[in-house]
Amino acid sequence: MINRKVELFRGDIFYFTSSPLEDIHAYRYIPDGVLAVSEGKILATGSFVEMKKCFSDASVTDFSGKLLMPGFIDAHIHYPQSEIIGMYGRQLLDWLHEYTFPAETMFSSPEHADYIADFFVNELFRNGTTTCMAYATVHPESVNALFTAASQYNMCMLTGKMLMDRNAPEQLTDTVERGGTESRTLIEAWHNKGRNRYVITPRFAISCTDKQLSEAGRLHRDYPDTYIQTHLSENKSEIDQTLSLYPDCSDYLEVYERAGLVTERTVFGHCIHLSEAESHRLASAGAAIAHCPTSNLFLGSGLFNMREANRLGLQTTLATDVAGGTSFSMLRTMGEAYKVQQLNAYPMSPFESLYKCTLGSARVLKLEDEIGSFKEGCYADFIVVEDAVTPSQQIRKDCLQRTGKWDLENRIFGLQILGDDRNIAATYIEGKAVKFKFITRE
Ligand code: GUN
Ligand code: ZN
C-alpha cells in the first residue's frame, strides 16, 4: 500500500457478492461507507470510520447520503439506432425496414459514425451505464468509431460488425467472404486491446444465409475468447419467416446450433417465444439471454417469462435494446421488467433485477473479475445515485422514513419504479469522473 495514491469515496456502498436467487443475502450494504480506489481499481470497501483510520492520508470525495454502486452493464443495445429512438408504430420486421435500415445506412460515413458513437457513449454515462455489449452496423467504420470513442475513457466496450448477406438494402449487405475478412481484421485490431472486446455479430437468421452463419461460427472457433451476439425468437412473424428460410431445422435455435453459434460466450437477445426444448438446450449450452422489456413492450413482441427462465436454469441479464428499447436508462429498464413480470404473476424482486444489471451481467460476459461488483481488484467503474430528485421520489422517501420502512429493498425498488437519468449524480470509469456533455449536431 506504501506510495500508492489512494482515493476514498464516501457514501452508502452497495454491491452483490453472488446471485440473490441463490442467497438473498449475497450483497454488501455499508451505510456511511467508503470505496477505496487506487490506480483505477477497487482496493477495499468498509465503514467510513474504519477506512479513514486505515487510509489517513487519502483524499475523500464526499457523497454522503447517496448510493455508490457498480456501474450498470447493458448486455444488448444497438448504438447506430440512437437517432431513431421512439419512432412510432409497427412491429419488428416493419420497424426494421422503415426506420432501422435507413438509419444504419448512414454509417458508411465515418463522420456520422464518430458523431453517433460520441453521443452514444455519453448517453450511456449519463444513465449510469459503464459497460455495454453493442451492435454496430455492417460497416467496419462503425466498429472503429465505437471502439475509438470508448477508448478515450478506457471504458470496457464489447461490440462487433454486423453480418448480413440477405433480406436488407444493398448498402447494408456484405458477403460471406467480406463479412469474414472484415471481422478478422477488426478482431486483430481491437479484441483485447485495452478494455475492448470483440463480439461476432450475425444480426439474425433472416438476414444471414446458412453459409454466413457458418462463417460466424468458424470465426468464433478461430478466436474462441471473442463473444457472439444475435437475436432469437423475438417476434412471431420473425419466427415464421426464419422457419420458412430454414425448412430443414425443427426450430429457430437449431439454425444457430448447426452453425456452432450456441456457446457459453453467446448472448441471445429476447428469446420470448422459445419452446421448452429450446430453453433446455440453451441452458445446457450455458448461453445467455438478454431480456429487453422496454423493447418488447414498444414493438409489441411479447412478455418474456423470467420465472420460467429461472426455473429452467437459464442465465439472463436485463438490457435496453435501444432503439427497439425506449430508454438508455437501466433504472427504467428494471421498472419495465418488473411490470412485464407482474403480467406473468412474478413480482420480480428488486435485488434480482439489480443483480441482472450488474454482477449477473458481468458473469454472463465472463468479466466478473473486472466489473460488476466492488470486489478487490475490479475496475473502479461506479455510479453515484441520488434517491430523491423529483417531488414524487421525495414524498415517497419521506413517507417511508416516517414509518420506519426506509430499508434497502424499498430504496432500490423506488429507484427502479420512479428513477431515470436524473438520479445518476455521477459516473466514474477507473476512478475518474466522466463529464456529461449535451451533444447536438452543429
Ligand atoms: N432483430 C434483428 N435486428 C434487430 C434489431 O435491430 N432490433 C431488434 N429489437 N430486433 C432485431
Ligand atoms: Zn436487438
Coordinates of C-alpha atoms and ligand atoms in Angstrom, one line a residue:
M1 CA 0.0 0.0 0.0
I2 CA 3.0 2.2 0.5
N3 CA 3.5 5.0 -2.1
R4 CA 0.3 4.2 -3.8
K5 CA -2.1 7.1 -4.1
V6 CA -5.4 6.1 -2.6
E7 CA -8.7 8.0 -3.0
L8 CA -11.7 7.4 -0.8
F9 CA -15.3 7.9 -2.0
R10 CA -17.8 8.3 0.9
G11 CA -21.4 7.2 0.6
D12 CA -23.8 4.3 1.1
I13 CA -21.9 1.4 -0.5
F14 CA -23.9 -1.4 -2.3
Y15 CA -22.8 -4.3 -4.4
F16 CA -23.6 -8.0 -4.9
T17 CA -21.2 -10.8 -3.9
S18 CA -23.3 -13.5 -5.6
S19 CA -26.7 -14.2 -7.0
P20 CA -29.7 -13.2 -4.9
L21 CA -31.5 -16.2 -6.4
E22 CA -29.2 -18.5 -4.6
D23 CA -28.7 -16.4 -1.5
I24 CA -30.9 -13.5 -0.7
H25 CA -28.1 -12.0 1.5
A26 CA -25.4 -12.2 -1.2
Y27 CA -24.7 -8.5 -1.1
R28 CA -22.8 -5.9 0.9
Y29 CA -24.5 -2.8 2.0
I30 CA -22.5 -0.3 4.1
P31 CA -24.4 2.8 5.0
D32 CA -21.8 5.7 5.5
G33 CA -19.2 3.5 3.9
V34 CA -16.2 4.1 1.7
L35 CA -14.9 2.8 -1.6
A36 CA -11.1 2.9 -1.6
V37 CA -9.6 3.3 -5.1
S38 CA -6.1 3.1 -6.2
E39 CA -4.7 3.2 -9.8
G40 CA -8.2 2.9 -11.2
K41 CA -9.1 -0.3 -9.3
I42 CA -11.0 -1.2 -6.2
L43 CA -8.7 -1.5 -3.2
A44 CA -11.2 -2.1 -0.4
T45 CA -14.7 -1.2 0.9
G46 CA -15.6 -0.6 4.5
S47 CA -17.2 1.8 7.0
F48 CA -16.1 5.4 6.8
V49 CA -14.8 5.4 10.4
E50 CA -12.6 2.4 9.9
M51 CA -11.4 3.2 6.4
K52 CA -10.5 6.8 7.4
K53 CA -8.2 5.3 10.0
C54 CA -6.6 2.8 7.6
F55 CA -6.1 5.5 4.9
S56 CA -5.5 8.6 6.9
D57 CA -3.6 10.4 4.1
A58 CA -6.1 9.6 1.4
S59 CA -8.3 12.3 -0.2
V60 CA -12.0 11.9 0.4
T61 CA -14.8 12.7 -2.1
D62 CA -17.9 13.1 -0.1
F63 CA -21.1 11.6 -1.5
S64 CA -22.7 11.1 2.0
G65 CA -26.3 10.1 1.8
K66 CA -26.0 8.8 -1.8
L67 CA -25.7 5.3 -3.0
L68 CA -22.4 4.2 -4.5
M69 CA -22.7 1.1 -6.6
P70 CA -21.1 -0.6 -9.6
G71 CA -22.0 0.9 -13.0
F72 CA -24.7 -0.8 -15.0
I73 CA -23.9 -3.3 -17.7
D74 CA -26.2 -3.2 -20.6
A75 CA -25.8 -6.6 -22.5
H76 CA -27.8 -5.8 -25.6
I77 CA -28.0 -2.4 -27.3
H78 CA -27.7 -1.0 -30.9
Y79 CA -25.6 2.1 -31.0
P80 CA -26.4 3.0 -34.6
Q81 CA -30.1 3.2 -33.7
S82 CA -29.5 6.1 -31.2
E83 CA -31.2 8.6 -33.5
I84 CA -34.4 6.5 -34.1
I85 CA -35.4 6.0 -30.5
G86 CA -39.2 6.3 -30.0
M87 CA -40.3 6.2 -33.7
Y88 CA -44.0 5.5 -33.9
G89 CA -45.7 2.3 -34.6
R90 CA -45.1 -1.1 -36.2
Q91 CA -43.8 -4.4 -35.1
L92 CA -40.3 -5.8 -35.5
L93 CA -40.0 -6.6 -39.2
D94 CA -41.7 -3.5 -40.5
W95 CA -39.9 -1.3 -38.0
L96 CA -36.5 -2.7 -39.2
H97 CA -37.3 -1.8 -42.8
E98 CA -39.0 1.5 -42.1
Y99 CA -36.6 3.1 -39.5
T100 CA -33.7 0.9 -38.7
F101 CA -32.2 0.0 -42.0
P102 CA -32.3 3.7 -43.3
A103 CA -30.6 4.8 -40.1
E104 CA -27.9 2.1 -40.3
T105 CA -27.2 3.0 -44.0
M106 CA -25.8 6.4 -42.8
F107 CA -22.8 4.6 -41.2
S108 CA -21.0 4.3 -44.4
S109 CA -19.9 7.8 -43.4
P110 CA -17.1 7.7 -40.8
E111 CA -18.1 11.3 -39.7
H112 CA -21.6 10.2 -38.9
A113 CA -20.3 7.1 -37.1
D114 CA -18.0 9.2 -35.0
Y115 CA -20.7 11.6 -34.1
I116 CA -23.2 8.9 -33.1
A117 CA -20.5 7.0 -31.2
D118 CA -19.7 10.1 -29.2
F119 CA -23.4 10.7 -28.5
F120 CA -23.9 7.1 -27.5
V121 CA -21.0 6.7 -25.1
N122 CA -22.0 10.0 -23.4
E123 CA -25.6 8.9 -23.2
L124 CA -24.6 5.6 -21.5
F125 CA -22.6 7.5 -18.9
R126 CA -25.4 10.0 -18.2
N127 CA -27.6 7.0 -17.5
G128 CA -25.0 5.2 -15.3
T129 CA -24.0 2.5 -17.8
T130 CA -20.3 1.9 -17.7
T131 CA -20.1 -1.2 -19.9
C132 CA -22.3 -2.5 -22.8
M133 CA -22.4 -5.2 -25.4
A134 CA -23.4 -3.2 -28.5
Y135 CA -24.3 -4.0 -32.1
A136 CA -22.6 -1.8 -34.7
T137 CA -23.6 -1.8 -38.4
V138 CA -22.3 -3.8 -41.3
H139 CA -19.7 -1.1 -41.9
P140 CA -16.2 -1.7 -40.3
E141 CA -16.1 2.1 -39.8
S142 CA -18.9 1.9 -37.4
V143 CA -16.9 -0.5 -35.2
N144 CA -13.8 1.6 -35.4
A145 CA -15.8 4.6 -34.3
L146 CA -17.3 3.0 -31.2
F147 CA -14.1 1.4 -30.0
T148 CA -12.3 4.7 -30.5
A149 CA -15.0 6.6 -28.6
A150 CA -14.9 4.1 -25.7
S151 CA -11.1 4.0 -25.6
Q152 CA -11.0 7.8 -24.9
Y153 CA -12.5 6.9 -21.5
N154 CA -10.9 3.5 -21.1
M155 CA -14.3 2.1 -20.7
C156 CA -15.0 -1.6 -21.2
M157 CA -16.7 -1.9 -24.6
L158 CA -17.9 -5.0 -26.3
T159 CA -19.0 -4.6 -30.0
G160 CA -18.6 -6.0 -33.4
K161 CA -19.5 -5.6 -37.1
M162 CA -23.0 -6.8 -38.1
L163 CA -23.0 -9.7 -40.5
M164 CA -25.9 -9.6 -43.0
D165 CA -25.9 -11.1 -46.5
R166 CA -29.6 -11.0 -47.4
N167 CA -33.0 -9.5 -46.8
A168 CA -31.7 -6.0 -46.3
P169 CA -31.0 -3.0 -48.6
E170 CA -27.9 -3.5 -50.8
Q171 CA -25.9 -0.8 -49.0
L172 CA -26.3 -2.9 -45.8
T173 CA -25.4 -6.3 -47.0
D174 CA -21.9 -7.9 -47.2
T175 CA -21.0 -11.3 -48.5
V176 CA -19.8 -14.4 -46.6
E177 CA -16.2 -13.6 -47.7
R178 CA -16.3 -9.9 -47.0
G179 CA -18.0 -10.4 -43.7
G180 CA -15.4 -12.9 -42.6
T181 CA -12.4 -10.9 -43.8
E182 CA -13.6 -7.6 -42.3
S183 CA -14.4 -9.3 -39.0
R184 CA -11.0 -10.9 -38.8
T185 CA -9.3 -7.6 -39.5
L186 CA -11.4 -5.9 -36.7
I187 CA -10.7 -8.7 -34.2
E188 CA -7.0 -8.4 -34.8
A189 CA -7.2 -4.6 -34.5
W190 CA -9.4 -4.3 -31.4
H191 CA -10.0 -7.5 -29.5
N192 CA -8.4 -7.4 -26.0
K193 CA -6.8 -4.1 -26.9
G194 CA -7.1 -2.1 -23.7
R195 CA -10.6 -2.9 -22.3
N196 CA -12.1 -3.6 -25.7
R197 CA -13.7 -6.9 -26.6
Y198 CA -14.9 -8.2 -30.0
V199 CA -18.3 -9.6 -30.5
I200 CA -19.1 -11.7 -33.6
T201 CA -22.5 -10.3 -34.7
P202 CA -24.7 -12.1 -37.2
R203 CA -27.8 -9.9 -37.0
F204 CA -30.3 -12.8 -37.0
A205 CA -31.2 -15.8 -39.2
I206 CA -33.4 -13.8 -41.5
S207 CA -30.6 -11.6 -42.6
C208 CA -27.9 -14.3 -42.8
T209 CA -27.6 -17.3 -45.2
D210 CA -26.6 -20.6 -43.6
K211 CA -23.1 -20.0 -45.2
Q212 CA -22.7 -16.7 -43.4
L213 CA -23.9 -18.2 -40.1
S214 CA -21.3 -21.0 -40.5
E215 CA -18.6 -18.4 -41.2
A216 CA -19.6 -16.7 -38.0
G217 CA -19.2 -20.0 -36.2
R218 CA -15.8 -20.5 -37.8
L219 CA -14.7 -17.1 -36.7
H220 CA -15.6 -17.9 -33.1
R221 CA -13.7 -21.2 -33.3
D222 CA -10.7 -19.3 -34.7
Y223 CA -10.9 -16.7 -31.9
P224 CA -12.5 -18.6 -29.0
D225 CA -12.3 -15.8 -26.5
T226 CA -14.4 -13.5 -28.6
Y227 CA -18.2 -13.3 -28.0
I228 CA -21.2 -13.9 -30.1
Q229 CA -24.4 -11.9 -30.1
T230 CA -27.6 -12.3 -32.1
H231 CA -31.4 -12.2 -31.9
L232 CA -33.6 -15.2 -31.2
S233 CA -37.4 -15.8 -31.0
E234 CA -38.4 -12.2 -30.5
N235 CA -41.5 -11.9 -32.7
K236 CA -44.0 -14.4 -34.1
S237 CA -43.6 -13.3 -37.7
E238 CA -39.8 -13.4 -37.4
I239 CA -40.0 -17.0 -36.2
D240 CA -42.4 -18.0 -39.1
Q241 CA -40.1 -16.3 -41.6
T242 CA -37.0 -17.9 -40.1
L243 CA -38.5 -21.4 -40.3
S244 CA -39.6 -20.9 -43.9
L245 CA -36.0 -19.8 -44.7
Y246 CA -34.6 -22.8 -42.9
P247 CA -37.1 -25.6 -43.6
D248 CA -34.6 -28.3 -42.5
C249 CA -34.5 -27.0 -39.0
S250 CA -37.1 -28.2 -36.5
D251 CA -36.9 -24.9 -34.5
Y252 CA -35.3 -21.5 -34.5
L253 CA -32.5 -22.4 -32.1
E254 CA -31.4 -25.3 -34.4
V255 CA -30.4 -22.7 -37.1
Y256 CA -27.8 -21.3 -34.7
E257 CA -26.8 -24.7 -33.3
R258 CA -25.9 -26.0 -36.8
A259 CA -23.6 -23.1 -37.3
G260 CA -21.8 -23.5 -34.0
L261 CA -23.2 -20.3 -32.6
V262 CA -24.7 -21.6 -29.3
T263 CA -21.9 -21.3 -26.8
E264 CA -21.3 -20.1 -23.3
R265 CA -20.0 -16.8 -24.8
T266 CA -23.2 -16.2 -26.7
V267 CA -25.8 -13.6 -25.7
F268 CA -29.2 -14.1 -27.4
G269 CA -31.5 -11.0 -27.4
H270 CA -35.1 -11.6 -26.4
C271 CA -36.0 -15.3 -26.5
I272 CA -39.6 -14.6 -25.7
H273 CA -41.2 -17.4 -27.6
L274 CA -38.9 -20.3 -27.0
S275 CA -40.2 -23.9 -26.7
E276 CA -39.3 -25.8 -23.6
A277 CA -36.9 -27.9 -25.7
E278 CA -35.1 -24.8 -26.9
S279 CA -34.8 -23.5 -23.4
H280 CA -33.3 -26.7 -22.1
R281 CA -30.8 -26.7 -25.0
L282 CA -29.8 -23.1 -24.4
A283 CA -29.4 -23.8 -20.6
S284 CA -27.2 -26.8 -21.2
A285 CA -25.0 -24.9 -23.7
G286 CA -24.5 -22.2 -21.0
A287 CA -25.7 -19.5 -23.4
A288 CA -27.3 -16.3 -22.0
I289 CA -30.5 -14.4 -22.7
A290 CA -30.7 -10.6 -22.7
H291 CA -34.3 -9.7 -21.7
C292 CA -35.2 -6.3 -23.0
P293 CA -38.5 -5.2 -21.5
T294 CA -38.9 -1.7 -23.0
S295 CA -38.3 -3.0 -26.4
N296 CA -40.6 -6.0 -26.1
L297 CA -43.4 -3.7 -25.0
F298 CA -42.7 -1.0 -27.6
L299 CA -42.5 -3.4 -30.5
G300 CA -45.4 -5.5 -29.1
S301 CA -43.1 -8.5 -29.2
G302 CA -44.4 -10.3 -26.1
L303 CA -43.8 -11.0 -22.4
F304 CA -40.6 -12.8 -21.5
N305 CA -41.2 -15.2 -18.7
M306 CA -38.4 -14.7 -16.1
R307 CA -39.8 -17.1 -13.6
E308 CA -39.7 -19.9 -16.2
A309 CA -36.2 -18.9 -17.3
N310 CA -35.0 -19.1 -13.7
R311 CA -36.8 -22.5 -13.2
L312 CA -35.0 -23.9 -16.3
G313 CA -31.6 -22.7 -15.1
L314 CA -31.2 -20.1 -17.9
Q315 CA -28.7 -17.3 -17.5
T316 CA -30.4 -14.0 -18.0
T317 CA -29.5 -10.3 -18.0
L318 CA -31.5 -7.2 -18.4
A319 CA -30.8 -4.9 -21.3
T320 CA -32.2 -1.8 -23.1
D321 CA -32.1 -2.9 -26.8
V322 CA -32.2 0.8 -27.8
A323 CA -33.7 1.7 -30.2
G324 CA -36.3 -1.0 -30.1
G325 CA -36.0 -0.2 -26.5
T326 CA -37.2 3.3 -25.5
S327 CA -34.7 4.3 -22.9
F328 CA -30.9 4.2 -22.2
S329 CA -31.7 4.0 -18.5
M330 CA -31.2 0.7 -16.8
L331 CA -33.3 2.1 -13.9
R332 CA -36.2 2.5 -16.4
T333 CA -35.4 -0.9 -17.8
M334 CA -35.7 -2.5 -14.3
G335 CA -39.0 -0.7 -13.8
E336 CA -40.5 -2.1 -17.0
A337 CA -39.0 -5.6 -16.3
Y338 CA -41.0 -5.5 -13.0
K339 CA -44.2 -4.7 -14.9
V340 CA -43.7 -7.4 -17.5
Q341 CA -43.1 -10.0 -14.8
Q342 CA -46.2 -8.7 -12.9
L343 CA -48.1 -9.8 -16.0
N344 CA -46.6 -13.2 -15.6
A345 CA -47.6 -13.3 -11.9
Y346 CA -43.9 -13.0 -10.9
P347 CA -43.3 -9.8 -9.0
M348 CA -39.6 -9.9 -9.5
S349 CA -37.6 -8.8 -6.5
P350 CA -35.6 -5.5 -6.9
F351 CA -32.5 -7.4 -5.9
E352 CA -32.9 -9.9 -8.8
S353 CA -33.3 -7.0 -11.3
L354 CA -30.4 -5.1 -10.0
Y355 CA -28.2 -8.2 -10.0
K356 CA -29.1 -8.8 -13.6
C357 CA -27.8 -5.2 -14.5
T358 CA -24.5 -5.5 -12.5
L359 CA -22.8 -8.7 -11.3
G360 CA -25.2 -11.0 -13.1
S361 CA -24.4 -9.3 -16.4
A362 CA -20.7 -9.3 -15.6
R363 CA -20.9 -13.1 -15.1
V364 CA -22.7 -13.6 -18.3
L365 CA -19.9 -11.7 -20.1
K366 CA -17.2 -13.7 -18.1
L367 CA -16.0 -10.4 -16.8
E368 CA -16.8 -10.7 -13.1
D369 CA -13.1 -10.4 -12.1
E370 CA -13.1 -7.0 -13.8
I371 CA -16.6 -5.3 -13.5
G372 CA -20.0 -5.6 -11.9
S373 CA -19.0 -5.5 -8.2
F374 CA -16.7 -3.8 -5.7
K375 CA -14.6 -6.9 -5.2
E376 CA -10.9 -6.0 -4.6
G377 CA -9.0 -5.7 -7.9
C378 CA -12.1 -4.9 -10.1
Y379 CA -12.0 -1.7 -12.1
A380 CA -13.4 1.3 -10.2
D381 CA -16.3 1.7 -12.6
F382 CA -19.0 3.0 -10.3
I383 CA -22.0 5.3 -10.1
V384 CA -23.3 7.8 -7.6
V385 CA -27.1 7.5 -7.2
E386 CA -29.4 10.0 -5.6
D387 CA -32.6 8.7 -4.2
A388 CA -34.9 11.6 -4.5
V389 CA -34.6 14.2 -7.3
T390 CA -38.3 14.6 -8.0
P391 CA -41.2 15.6 -5.7
S392 CA -42.7 12.1 -6.1
Q393 CA -39.5 10.4 -5.1
Q394 CA -39.0 12.8 -2.2
I395 CA -42.5 12.4 -0.8
R396 CA -42.2 8.6 -1.1
K397 CA -38.9 8.7 0.8
D398 CA -40.3 10.9 3.5
C399 CA -43.3 8.6 3.9
L400 CA -41.0 5.5 4.2
Q401 CA -38.7 7.3 6.7
R402 CA -41.6 8.5 8.8
T403 CA -43.0 5.0 9.0
G404 CA -39.6 3.3 9.7
K405 CA -39.6 1.5 6.4
W406 CA -36.7 3.2 4.6
D407 CA -34.8 -0.1 4.1
L408 CA -32.6 -1.2 1.3
E409 CA -35.3 -3.0 -0.6
N410 CA -37.7 -0.1 -0.6
R411 CA -34.8 2.2 -1.5
I412 CA -33.8 0.2 -4.6
F413 CA -37.3 -0.5 -5.7
G414 CA -38.2 3.2 -5.6
L415 CA -35.2 3.9 -8.0
Q416 CA -36.4 1.2 -10.3
I417 CA -40.0 2.3 -10.5
L418 CA -39.6 6.1 -10.4
G419 CA -35.9 6.6 -11.3
D420 CA -34.1 7.5 -14.5
D421 CA -31.0 9.5 -15.7
R422 CA -31.9 12.3 -13.3
N423 CA -30.9 10.1 -10.4
I424 CA -27.4 9.5 -11.7
A425 CA -25.4 12.1 -9.9
A426 CA -22.0 11.0 -11.3
T427 CA -20.4 8.2 -13.3
Y428 CA -16.8 7.0 -12.7
I429 CA -14.6 4.9 -15.0
E430 CA -11.4 3.6 -13.5
G431 CA -11.9 6.0 -10.6
K432 CA -12.2 9.1 -12.8
A433 CA -15.4 11.1 -13.1
V434 CA -16.8 11.3 -16.6
K435 CA -18.1 14.8 -17.5
F436 CA -21.5 14.6 -19.2
K437 CA -22.0 16.5 -22.4
F438 CA -25.1 17.5 -24.2
I439 CA -24.2 16.5 -27.7
T440 CA -26.0 18.0 -30.7
R441 CA -25.0 18.2 -34.3
E442 CA -23.6 21.6 -35.4
Ligands
GUN1 N1 -33.8 -8.4 -34.8 C1 -32.9 -8.2 -35.9 N2 -32.4 -7.0 -35.8 C2 -33.0 -6.4 -34.8 C3 -32.9 -5.0 -34.2 O1 -32.1 -4.2 -34.7 N3 -33.6 -4.8 -33.1 C4 -34.4 -5.7 -32.6 N4 -35.1 -5.4 -31.5 N5 -34.6 -6.9 -33.1 C5 -33.8 -7.3 -34.2
ZN2 ZN -31.6 -6.0 -30.6

